[in-house]
Coordinates of C-alpha atoms and ligand atoms in Angstrom, one line a residue:
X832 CA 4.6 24.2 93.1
X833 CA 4.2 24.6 89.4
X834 CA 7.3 24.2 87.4
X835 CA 8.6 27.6 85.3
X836 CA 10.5 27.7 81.9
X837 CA 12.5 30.4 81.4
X838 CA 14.4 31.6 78.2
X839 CA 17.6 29.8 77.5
X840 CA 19.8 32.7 75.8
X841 CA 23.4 32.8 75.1
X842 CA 24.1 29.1 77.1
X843 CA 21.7 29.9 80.3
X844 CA 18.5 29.8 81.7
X845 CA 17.2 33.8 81.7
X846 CA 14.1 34.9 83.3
X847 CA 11.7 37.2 81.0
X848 CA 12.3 40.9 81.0
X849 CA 8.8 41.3 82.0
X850 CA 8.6 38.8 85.1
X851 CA 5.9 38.1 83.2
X852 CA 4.6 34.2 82.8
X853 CA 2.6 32.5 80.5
X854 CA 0.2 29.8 82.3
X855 CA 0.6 26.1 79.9
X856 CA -2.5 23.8 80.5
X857 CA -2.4 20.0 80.2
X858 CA -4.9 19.4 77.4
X859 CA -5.4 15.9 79.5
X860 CA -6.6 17.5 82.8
X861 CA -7.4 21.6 81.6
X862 CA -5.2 22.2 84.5
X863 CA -2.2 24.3 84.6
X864 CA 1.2 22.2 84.6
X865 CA 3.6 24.8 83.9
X866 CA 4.3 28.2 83.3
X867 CA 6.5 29.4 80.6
X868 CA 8.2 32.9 80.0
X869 CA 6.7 35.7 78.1
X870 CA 8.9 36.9 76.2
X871 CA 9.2 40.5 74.6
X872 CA 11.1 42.5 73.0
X873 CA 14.2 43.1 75.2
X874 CA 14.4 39.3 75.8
X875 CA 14.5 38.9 71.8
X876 CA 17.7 41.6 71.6
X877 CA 19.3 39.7 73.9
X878 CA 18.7 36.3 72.1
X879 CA 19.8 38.1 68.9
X880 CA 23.2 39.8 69.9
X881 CA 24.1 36.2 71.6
X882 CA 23.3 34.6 68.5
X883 CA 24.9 37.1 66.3
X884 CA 28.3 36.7 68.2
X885 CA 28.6 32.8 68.4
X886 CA 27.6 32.9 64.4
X887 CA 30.8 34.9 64.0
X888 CA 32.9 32.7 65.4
X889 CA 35.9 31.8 63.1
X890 CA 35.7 27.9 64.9
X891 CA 32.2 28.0 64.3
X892 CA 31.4 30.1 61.0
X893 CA 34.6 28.7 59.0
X894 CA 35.1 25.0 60.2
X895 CA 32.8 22.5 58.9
X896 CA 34.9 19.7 60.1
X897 CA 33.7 21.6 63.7
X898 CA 30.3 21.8 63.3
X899 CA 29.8 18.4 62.3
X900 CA 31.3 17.5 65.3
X901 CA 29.4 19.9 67.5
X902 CA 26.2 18.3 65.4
X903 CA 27.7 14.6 66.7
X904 CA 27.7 15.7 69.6
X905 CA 23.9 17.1 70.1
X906 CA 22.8 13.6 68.6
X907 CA 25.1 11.4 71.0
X908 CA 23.0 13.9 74.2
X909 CA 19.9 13.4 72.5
X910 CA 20.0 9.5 72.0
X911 CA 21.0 9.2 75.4
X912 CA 18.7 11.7 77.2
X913 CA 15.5 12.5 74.7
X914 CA 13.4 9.9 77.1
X915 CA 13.2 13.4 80.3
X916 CA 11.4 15.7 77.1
X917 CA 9.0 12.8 76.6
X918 CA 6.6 13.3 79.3
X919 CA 7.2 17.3 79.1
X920 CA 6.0 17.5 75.7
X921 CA 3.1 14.8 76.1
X922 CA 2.0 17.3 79.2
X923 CA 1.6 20.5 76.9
X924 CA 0.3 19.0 73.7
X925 CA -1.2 15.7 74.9
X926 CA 0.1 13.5 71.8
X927 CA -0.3 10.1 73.1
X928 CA 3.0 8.4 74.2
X929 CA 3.6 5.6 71.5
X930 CA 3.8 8.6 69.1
X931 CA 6.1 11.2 70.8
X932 CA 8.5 8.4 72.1
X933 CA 9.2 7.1 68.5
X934 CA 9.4 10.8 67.6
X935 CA 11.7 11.7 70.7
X936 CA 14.0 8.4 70.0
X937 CA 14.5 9.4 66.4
X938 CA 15.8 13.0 67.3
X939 CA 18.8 12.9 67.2
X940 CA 19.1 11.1 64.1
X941 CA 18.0 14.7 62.3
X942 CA 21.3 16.2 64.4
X943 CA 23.5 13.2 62.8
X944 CA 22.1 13.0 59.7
X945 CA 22.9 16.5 58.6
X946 CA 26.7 16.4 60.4
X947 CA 26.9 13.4 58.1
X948 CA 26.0 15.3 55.3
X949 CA 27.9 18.4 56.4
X950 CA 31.0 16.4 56.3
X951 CA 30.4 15.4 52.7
X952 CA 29.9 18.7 51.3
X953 CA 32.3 20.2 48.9
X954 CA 33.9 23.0 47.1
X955 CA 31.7 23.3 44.0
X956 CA 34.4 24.1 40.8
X957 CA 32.2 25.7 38.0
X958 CA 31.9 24.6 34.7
X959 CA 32.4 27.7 32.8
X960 CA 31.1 28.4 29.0
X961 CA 34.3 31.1 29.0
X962 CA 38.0 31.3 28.1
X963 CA 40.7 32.3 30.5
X964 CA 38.8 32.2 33.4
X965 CA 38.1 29.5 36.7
X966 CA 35.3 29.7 39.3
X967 CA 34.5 28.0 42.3
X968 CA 30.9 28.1 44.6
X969 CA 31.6 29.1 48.3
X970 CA 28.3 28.7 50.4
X971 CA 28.9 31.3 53.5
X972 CA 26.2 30.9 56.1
X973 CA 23.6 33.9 56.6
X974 CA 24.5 34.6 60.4
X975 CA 21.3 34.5 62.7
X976 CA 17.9 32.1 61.8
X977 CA 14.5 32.6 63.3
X978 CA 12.7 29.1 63.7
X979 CA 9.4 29.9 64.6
X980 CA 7.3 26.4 65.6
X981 CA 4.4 24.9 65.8
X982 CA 2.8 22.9 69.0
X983 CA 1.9 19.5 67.3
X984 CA 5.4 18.2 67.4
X985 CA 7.4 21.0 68.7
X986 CA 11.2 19.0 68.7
X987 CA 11.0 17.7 65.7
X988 CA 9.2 20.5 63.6
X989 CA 12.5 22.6 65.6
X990 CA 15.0 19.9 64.1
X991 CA 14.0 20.6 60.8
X992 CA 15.1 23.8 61.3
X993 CA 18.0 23.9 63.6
X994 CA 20.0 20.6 62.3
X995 CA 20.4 22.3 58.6
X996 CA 20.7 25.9 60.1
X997 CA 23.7 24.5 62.6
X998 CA 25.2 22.6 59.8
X999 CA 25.2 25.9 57.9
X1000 CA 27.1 27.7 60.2
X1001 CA 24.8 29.7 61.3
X1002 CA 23.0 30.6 64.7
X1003 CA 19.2 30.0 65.9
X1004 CA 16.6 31.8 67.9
X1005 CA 13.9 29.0 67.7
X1006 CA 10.7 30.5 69.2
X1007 CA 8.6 27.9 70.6
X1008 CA 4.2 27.8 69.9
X1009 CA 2.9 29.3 73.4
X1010 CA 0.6 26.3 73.6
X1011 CA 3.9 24.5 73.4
X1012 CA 7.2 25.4 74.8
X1013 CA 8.3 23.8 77.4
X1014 CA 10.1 20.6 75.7
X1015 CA 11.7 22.9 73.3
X1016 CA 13.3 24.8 76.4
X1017 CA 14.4 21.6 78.1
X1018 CA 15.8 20.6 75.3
X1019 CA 18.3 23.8 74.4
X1020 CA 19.2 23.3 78.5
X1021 CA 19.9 19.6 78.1
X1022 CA 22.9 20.7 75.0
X1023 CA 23.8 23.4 77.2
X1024 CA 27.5 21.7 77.6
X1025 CA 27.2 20.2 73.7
X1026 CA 26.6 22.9 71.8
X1027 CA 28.8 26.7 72.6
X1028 CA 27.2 29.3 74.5
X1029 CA 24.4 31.6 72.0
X1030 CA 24.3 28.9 68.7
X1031 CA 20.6 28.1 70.3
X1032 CA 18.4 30.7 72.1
X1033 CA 15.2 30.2 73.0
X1034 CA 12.6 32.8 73.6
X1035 CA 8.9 31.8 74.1
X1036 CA 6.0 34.2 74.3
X1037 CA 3.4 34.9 71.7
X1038 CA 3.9 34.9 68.2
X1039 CA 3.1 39.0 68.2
X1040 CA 5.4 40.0 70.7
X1041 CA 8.2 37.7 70.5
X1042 CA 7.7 36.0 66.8
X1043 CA 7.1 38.8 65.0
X1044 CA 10.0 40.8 66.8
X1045 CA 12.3 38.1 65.8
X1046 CA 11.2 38.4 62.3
X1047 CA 11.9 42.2 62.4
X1048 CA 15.3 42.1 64.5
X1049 CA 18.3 42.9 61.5
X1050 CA 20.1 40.9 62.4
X1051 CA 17.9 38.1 61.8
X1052 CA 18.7 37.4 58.1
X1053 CA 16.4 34.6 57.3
X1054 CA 13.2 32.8 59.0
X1055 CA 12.0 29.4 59.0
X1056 CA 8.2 29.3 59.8
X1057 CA 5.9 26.6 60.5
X1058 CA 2.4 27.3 61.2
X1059 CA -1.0 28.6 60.2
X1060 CA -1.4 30.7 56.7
X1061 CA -2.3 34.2 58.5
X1062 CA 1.1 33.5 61.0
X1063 CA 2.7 32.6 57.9
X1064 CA 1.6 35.6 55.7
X1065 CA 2.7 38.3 58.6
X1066 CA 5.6 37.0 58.9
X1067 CA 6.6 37.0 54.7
X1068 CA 5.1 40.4 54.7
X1069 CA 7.7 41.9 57.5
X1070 CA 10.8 39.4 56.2
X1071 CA 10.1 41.3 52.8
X1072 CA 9.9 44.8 54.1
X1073 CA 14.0 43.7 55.5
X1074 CA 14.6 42.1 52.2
X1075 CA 15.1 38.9 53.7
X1076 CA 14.2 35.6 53.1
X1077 CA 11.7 33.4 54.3
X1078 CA 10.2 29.6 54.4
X1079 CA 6.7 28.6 55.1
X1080 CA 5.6 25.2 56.0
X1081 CA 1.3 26.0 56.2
X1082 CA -0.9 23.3 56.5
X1083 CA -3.0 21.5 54.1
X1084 CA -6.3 19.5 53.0
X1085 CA -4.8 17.0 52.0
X1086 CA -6.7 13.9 50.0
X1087 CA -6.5 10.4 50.0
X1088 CA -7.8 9.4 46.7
X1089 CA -9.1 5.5 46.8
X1090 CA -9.5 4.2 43.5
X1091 CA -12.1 0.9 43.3
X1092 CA -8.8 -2.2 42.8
X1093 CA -7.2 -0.4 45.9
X1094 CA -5.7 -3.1 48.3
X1095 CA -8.9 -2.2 50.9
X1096 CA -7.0 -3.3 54.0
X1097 CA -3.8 -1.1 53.4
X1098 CA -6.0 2.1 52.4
X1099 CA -8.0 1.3 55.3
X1100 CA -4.8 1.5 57.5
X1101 CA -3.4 4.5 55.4
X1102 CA -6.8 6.4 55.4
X1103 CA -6.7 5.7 59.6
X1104 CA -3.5 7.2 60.2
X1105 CA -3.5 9.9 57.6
X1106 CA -6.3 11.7 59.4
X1107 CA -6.6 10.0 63.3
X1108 CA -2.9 9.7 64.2
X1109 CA -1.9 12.8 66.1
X1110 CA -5.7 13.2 66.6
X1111 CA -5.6 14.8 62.8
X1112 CA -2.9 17.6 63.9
X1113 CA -0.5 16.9 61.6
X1114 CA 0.3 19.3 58.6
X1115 CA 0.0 16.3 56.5
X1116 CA -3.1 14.8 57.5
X1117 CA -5.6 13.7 54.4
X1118 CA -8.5 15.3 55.8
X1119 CA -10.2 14.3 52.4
X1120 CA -11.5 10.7 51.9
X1121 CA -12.2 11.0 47.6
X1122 CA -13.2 7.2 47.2
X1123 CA -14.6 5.5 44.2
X1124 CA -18.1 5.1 44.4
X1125 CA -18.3 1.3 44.2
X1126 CA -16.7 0.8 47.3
X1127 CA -17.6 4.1 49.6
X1128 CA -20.2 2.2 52.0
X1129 CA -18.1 -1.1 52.8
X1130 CA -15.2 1.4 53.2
X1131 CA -16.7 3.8 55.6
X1132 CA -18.6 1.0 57.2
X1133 CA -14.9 -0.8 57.9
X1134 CA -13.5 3.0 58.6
X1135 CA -16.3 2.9 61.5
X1136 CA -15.2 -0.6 62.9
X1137 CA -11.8 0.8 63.6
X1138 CA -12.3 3.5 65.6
X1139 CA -15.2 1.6 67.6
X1140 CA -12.1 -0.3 69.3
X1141 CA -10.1 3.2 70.1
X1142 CA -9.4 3.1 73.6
X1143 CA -9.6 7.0 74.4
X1144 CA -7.2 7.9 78.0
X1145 CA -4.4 9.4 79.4
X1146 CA -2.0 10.3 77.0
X1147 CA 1.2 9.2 79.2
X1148 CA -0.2 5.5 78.5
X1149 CA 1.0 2.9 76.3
X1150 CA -2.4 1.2 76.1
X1151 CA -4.0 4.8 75.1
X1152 CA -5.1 5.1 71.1
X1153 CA -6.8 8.2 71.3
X1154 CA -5.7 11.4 73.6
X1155 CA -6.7 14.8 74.1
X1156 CA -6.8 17.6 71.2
X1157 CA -3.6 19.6 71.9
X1158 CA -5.6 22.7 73.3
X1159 CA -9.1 24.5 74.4
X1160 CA -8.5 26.8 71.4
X1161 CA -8.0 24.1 68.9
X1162 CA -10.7 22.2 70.4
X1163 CA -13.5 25.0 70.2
X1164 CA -11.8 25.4 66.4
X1165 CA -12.4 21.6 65.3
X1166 CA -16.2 21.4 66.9
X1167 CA -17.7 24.7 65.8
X1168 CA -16.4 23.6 62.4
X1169 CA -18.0 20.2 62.4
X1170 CA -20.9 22.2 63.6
X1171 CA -21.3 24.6 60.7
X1172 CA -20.4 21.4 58.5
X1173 CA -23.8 20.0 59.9
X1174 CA -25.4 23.3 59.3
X1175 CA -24.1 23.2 55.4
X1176 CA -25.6 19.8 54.9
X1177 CA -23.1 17.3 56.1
X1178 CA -24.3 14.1 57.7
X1179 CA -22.5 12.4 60.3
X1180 CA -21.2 9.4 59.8
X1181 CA -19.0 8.6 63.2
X1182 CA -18.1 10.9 65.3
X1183 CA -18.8 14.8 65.7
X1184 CA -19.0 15.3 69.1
X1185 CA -17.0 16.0 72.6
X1186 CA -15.6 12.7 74.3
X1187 CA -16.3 12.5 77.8
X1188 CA -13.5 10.6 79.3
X1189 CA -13.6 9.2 82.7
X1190 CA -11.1 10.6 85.2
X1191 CA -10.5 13.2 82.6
X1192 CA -13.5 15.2 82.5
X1193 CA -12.3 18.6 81.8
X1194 CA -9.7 17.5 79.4
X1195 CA -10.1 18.4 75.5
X1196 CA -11.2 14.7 73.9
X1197 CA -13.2 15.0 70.7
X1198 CA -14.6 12.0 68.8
X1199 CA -12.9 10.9 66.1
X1200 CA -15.1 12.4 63.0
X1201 CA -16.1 11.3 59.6
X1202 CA -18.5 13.3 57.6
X1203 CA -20.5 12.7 54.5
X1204 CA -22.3 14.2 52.0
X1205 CA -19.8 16.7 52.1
X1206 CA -20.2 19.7 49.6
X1207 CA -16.8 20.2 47.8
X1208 CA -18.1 24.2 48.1
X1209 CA -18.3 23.7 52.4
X1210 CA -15.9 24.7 54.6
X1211 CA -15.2 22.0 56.2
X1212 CA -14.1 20.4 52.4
X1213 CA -12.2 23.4 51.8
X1214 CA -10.3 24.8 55.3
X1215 CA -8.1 23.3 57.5
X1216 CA -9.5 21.8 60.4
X1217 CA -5.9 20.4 62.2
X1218 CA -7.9 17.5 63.9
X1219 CA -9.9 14.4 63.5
X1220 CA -12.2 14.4 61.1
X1221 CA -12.3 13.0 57.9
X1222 CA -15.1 14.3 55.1
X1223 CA -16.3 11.9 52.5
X1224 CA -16.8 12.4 48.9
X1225 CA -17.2 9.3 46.1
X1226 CA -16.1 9.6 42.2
X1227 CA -17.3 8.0 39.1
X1228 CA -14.1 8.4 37.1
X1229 CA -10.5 9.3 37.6
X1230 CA -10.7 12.9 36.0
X1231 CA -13.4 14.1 38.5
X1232 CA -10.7 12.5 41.4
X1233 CA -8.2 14.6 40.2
X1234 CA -10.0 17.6 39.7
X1235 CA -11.5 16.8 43.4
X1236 CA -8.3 16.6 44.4
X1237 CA -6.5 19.5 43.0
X1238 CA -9.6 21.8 44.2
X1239 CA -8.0 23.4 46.3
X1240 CA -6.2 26.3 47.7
X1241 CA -3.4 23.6 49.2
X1242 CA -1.2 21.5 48.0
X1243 CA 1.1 19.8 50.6
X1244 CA 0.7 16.0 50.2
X1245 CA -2.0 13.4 48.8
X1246 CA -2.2 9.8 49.1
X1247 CA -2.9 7.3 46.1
X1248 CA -4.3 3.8 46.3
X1249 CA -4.5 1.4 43.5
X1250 CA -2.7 -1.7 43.0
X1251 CA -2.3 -0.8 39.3
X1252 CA 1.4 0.9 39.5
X1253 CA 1.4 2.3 36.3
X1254 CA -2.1 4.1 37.1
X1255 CA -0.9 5.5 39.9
X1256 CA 2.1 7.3 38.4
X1257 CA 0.1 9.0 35.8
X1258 CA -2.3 9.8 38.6
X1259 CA 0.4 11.4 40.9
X1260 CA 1.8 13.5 37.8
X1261 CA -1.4 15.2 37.9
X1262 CA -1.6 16.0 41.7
X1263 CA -0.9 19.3 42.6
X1264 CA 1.2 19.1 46.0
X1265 CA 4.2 18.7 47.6
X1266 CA 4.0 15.2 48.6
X1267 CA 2.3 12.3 47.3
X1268 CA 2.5 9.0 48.5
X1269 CA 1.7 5.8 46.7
X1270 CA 0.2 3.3 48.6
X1271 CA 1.2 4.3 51.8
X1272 CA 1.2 7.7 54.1
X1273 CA 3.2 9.8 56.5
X1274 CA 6.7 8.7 55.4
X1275 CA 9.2 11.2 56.1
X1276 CA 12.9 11.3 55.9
X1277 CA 16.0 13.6 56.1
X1278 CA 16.9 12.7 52.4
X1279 CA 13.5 13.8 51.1
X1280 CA 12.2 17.6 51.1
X1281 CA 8.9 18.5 52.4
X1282 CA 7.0 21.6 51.9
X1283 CA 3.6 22.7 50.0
X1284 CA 2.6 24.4 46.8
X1285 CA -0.5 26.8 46.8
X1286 CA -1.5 28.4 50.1
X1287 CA 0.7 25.5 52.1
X1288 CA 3.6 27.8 52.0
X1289 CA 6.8 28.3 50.0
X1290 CA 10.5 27.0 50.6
X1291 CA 11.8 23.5 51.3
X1292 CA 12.6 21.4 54.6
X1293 CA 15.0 18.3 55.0
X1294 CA 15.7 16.6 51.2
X1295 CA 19.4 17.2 49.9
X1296 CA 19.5 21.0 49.7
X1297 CA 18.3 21.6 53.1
X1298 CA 22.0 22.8 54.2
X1299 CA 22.7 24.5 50.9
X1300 CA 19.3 26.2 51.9
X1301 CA 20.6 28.1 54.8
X1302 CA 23.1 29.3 53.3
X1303 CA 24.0 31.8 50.4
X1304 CA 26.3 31.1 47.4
X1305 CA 29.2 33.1 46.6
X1306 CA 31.1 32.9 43.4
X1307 CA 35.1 33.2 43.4
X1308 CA 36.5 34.2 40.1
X1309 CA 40.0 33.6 39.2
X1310 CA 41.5 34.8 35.9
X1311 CA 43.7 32.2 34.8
X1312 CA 45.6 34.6 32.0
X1313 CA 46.7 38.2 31.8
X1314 CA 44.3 41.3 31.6
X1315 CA 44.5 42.8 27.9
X1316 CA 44.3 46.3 28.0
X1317 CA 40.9 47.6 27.8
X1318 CA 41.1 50.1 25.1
X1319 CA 43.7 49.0 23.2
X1320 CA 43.4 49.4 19.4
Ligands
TXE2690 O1 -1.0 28.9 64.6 P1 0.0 30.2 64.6 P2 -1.9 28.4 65.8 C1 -2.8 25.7 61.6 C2 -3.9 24.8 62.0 C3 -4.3 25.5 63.3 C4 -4.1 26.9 63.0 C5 -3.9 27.8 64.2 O2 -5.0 24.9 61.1 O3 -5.6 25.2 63.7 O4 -3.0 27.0 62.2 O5 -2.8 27.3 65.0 C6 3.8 32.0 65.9 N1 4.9 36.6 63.9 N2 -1.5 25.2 61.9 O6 -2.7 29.4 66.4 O7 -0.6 31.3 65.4 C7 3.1 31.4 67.1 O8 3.5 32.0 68.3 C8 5.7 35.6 64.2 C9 -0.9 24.4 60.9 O9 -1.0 27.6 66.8 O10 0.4 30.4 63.2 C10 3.6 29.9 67.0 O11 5.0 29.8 67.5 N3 5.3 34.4 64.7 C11 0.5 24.0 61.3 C12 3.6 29.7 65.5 O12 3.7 31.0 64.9 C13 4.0 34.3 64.9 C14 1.0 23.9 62.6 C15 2.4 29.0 65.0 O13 1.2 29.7 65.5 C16 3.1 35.3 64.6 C17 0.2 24.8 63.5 C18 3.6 36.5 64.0 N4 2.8 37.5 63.7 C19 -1.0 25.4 63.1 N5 1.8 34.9 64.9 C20 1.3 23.2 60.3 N6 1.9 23.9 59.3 O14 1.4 22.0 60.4 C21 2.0 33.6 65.4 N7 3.3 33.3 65.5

């Protein structure tokens, strides 16, 4: 008996309008493992007039001192039960289990980290360049939120969204990837007696009849999008047709730029899990090796030791380094673009081919990829390829690395390496990106905003605004003396 995910609207489980379902294949097996609901959109009204009547709930809207304990309480639920969406998420996107257990443990820690911070917001007097007046900043919440999500990390791309939304006041609709949704609708069922009945909906379906209806409900005032750039663009286009706002989180190319005093066994490591952790589907992985030409053949060569010794397998197993790419779509994506990389001149250098894996023959492995000779004019240089491989190209000098680097239509991280620290600052003042990370790669935390510049999207997650951010500021005026008349003479 395969196992079906409904909707979870206004504090229930709801089956889809349609009594239509959505097959979700184990990128392990090919197989089916689930079916989830597809969604449309009289599923989506309901999801928004829920939403719409919890947001205006005086306890809820008004009381900070509530909702941080309301967030308290979905990070207590989530420490103690996050191990049941483990295996749920690992069977719809196939991330290996060492990764999606450190992400699953640390959920909750978004939820508690942003009632933390709720708590220690204030009334914000103004300092005024005026006479006989005061003001003060209220920040009133926008009502309902749209999180649309991706499939790579589905829980904690959602807390990203939902933690800062809740903490505003506000209500979600978070609408899961279709590759993806089961752990995000096991997930509002496990809060179901944490958080009041309607603050999370979810509604899964495909993004053009349940995302993009979300996006075009009214009563939806502001959407938090994480995805590809065409997703990304339909969504700003209909958010600006309601006049409402709208944040993009899109994707990158990101480099690694190795310079030739680099500490070779740390970039080595860095250069690894930039681009073949999450088999490359990460927004952030550096999909660009720009290495100094001194050391490019000892450092691929070393690149190429290390993933001779990947064990590839079953992504439910601890001993497993490499698992399956998250689905068939993605996987045609990755190898017919490392197929028109060959065909514009690319050699391979490890790599570039399907990965037959015993006992999981009609699973989606692909071999982690490194390509050289990479023009900086290819496709494969310039597009995101949200998998593993890594192209190649060497610099002479540290003017054509940054102009390597900065070619490009995104900009949402880049890593550095050089042990000269003073180098590397003026080198990161001169990369255009979000992110950039010295001598090291992936760090993310709640105190630190990530987002792109460029064609990686617009808008801010996490960092110290991210509440502030979900909410719109109001002035109050207060005049501290009497009103002279107008038109006297
Ligand atoms: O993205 P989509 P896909 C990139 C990556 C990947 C490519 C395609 O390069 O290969 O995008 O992935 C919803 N209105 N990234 O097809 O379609 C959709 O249902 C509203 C980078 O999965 O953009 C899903 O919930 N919503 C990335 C979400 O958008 C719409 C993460 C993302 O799906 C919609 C994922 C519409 N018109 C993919 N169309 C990152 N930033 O890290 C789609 N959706």
């Amino acid at each position: 008996m395969i196992r079906r995910f409904q909707h979870f609207i206004n504090g229930h489980s709801t089956p889809p309008n349609s009594g239509e379902w959505i097959d979700s294949i184990n990128p392990a097996t090919g197989a089916v493992w689930a079916q989830i609901a597809r969604g449309n959109k009289a599923d989506v009204d309901l999801a928004v007039e829920a939403a719409l009547t919890a947001s205006q709930q005086p306890d809820w809207r008004d009381s900070a001192a509530n909702r941080s304990e309301i967030l308290h309480g979905i990070a207590d639920r989530l420490d103690s039960e996050h191990k049941q969406l483990i295996e749920i998420e690992i069977n719809d996107n196939g991330k290996r289990i060492r990764e999606v257990a450190a992400q699953m443990a640390g959920l909750g820690g978004w939820y508690r980290h942003f009632a933390l911070a709720l708590a220690k917001m204030e009334v914000e007097e103004l300092t005024l360049d005026l006479e006989g007046v005061s003001a003060h900043l209220e920040l009133i919440p926008y009502g309902v939120i749209g999180a649309i999500t991706a499939w790579n990390s589905p829980l904690m791309i959602a807390a990203w969204k939902v933690a800062p939304a809740l903490a505003g006041g506000n209500a979600v609709i978070i609408k899961p990837s279709e590759m993806a949704s089961a752990s995000t609708v096991l997930f509002a069922e496990v809060l179901s007696d944490v958080v009041p009945d309607g603050l999370i909906n979810v509604v899964t379906g495909y993004g053009d009849e349940v995302g993009a209806e979300i996006v075009d409900a009214d009563a939806v005032k502001k959407v938090s999008f994480t995805g590809s750039e065409i997703g990304g663009s339909k969504v700003a286009t209909t958010a600006a047709k309601h006049v409402k706002p709208s944040t993009l989180e899109l994707g990158g190319k990101s480099p690694q730029i190795v310079f030739a005093d680099a500490d070779l066994e740390s970039a080595i490591n860095g250069v690894m899990s930039g681009i073949f952790l999450s088999n490359g589907q990460s927004c952030v992985a550096g999909s660009r090796l720009i290495i100094h030409d001194e050391i490019r053949g000892a450092f691929v060569e070393r690149l190429k030791e290390k993933l001779d010794g990947l064990h590839f397998g079953n992504p439910l197993r601890e001993d497993t380094d490499i698992g399956p790419i998250a689905n068939e779509a993605q996987f045609d994506k990755i190898l017919s673009m490392v197929d028109r990389a060959r065909q514009e001149g690319a050699t391979i250098a490890a790599g570039g081919s399907k990965k037959v894996v015993p006992g999981f023959e009609n699973g989606f492995f692909m071999e982690p990829t490194i390509l050289e000779n990479v023009s900086p004019y290819a496709e494969i240089w310039r597009k995101e390829v949200f998998g593993p491989v890594l192209c190649v190209h060497s610099f002479s000098n540290k003017e054509e690395a940054i102009t390597l680097a900065n070619d490009s239509d995104y900009g949402l991280a880049a890593g550095i390496w050089t042990t000269d620290e003073g180098f590397a600052s003026e080198i990161a003042s001169k990369i255009d990106s979000g992110t950039v990370y010295i001598n090291h790669y992936r760090s993310v935390s709640a105190c630190a905003p990530v987002g792109g510049i460029k064609k990686s999207g617009y808008g801010r997650e996490l960092g110290p605004n991210a509440i502030r951010d979900f909410m719109q500021e109001k002035v109050i005026w207060n005049g501290k003396v009497g009103v002279p008349d107008p038109f006297a003479r």
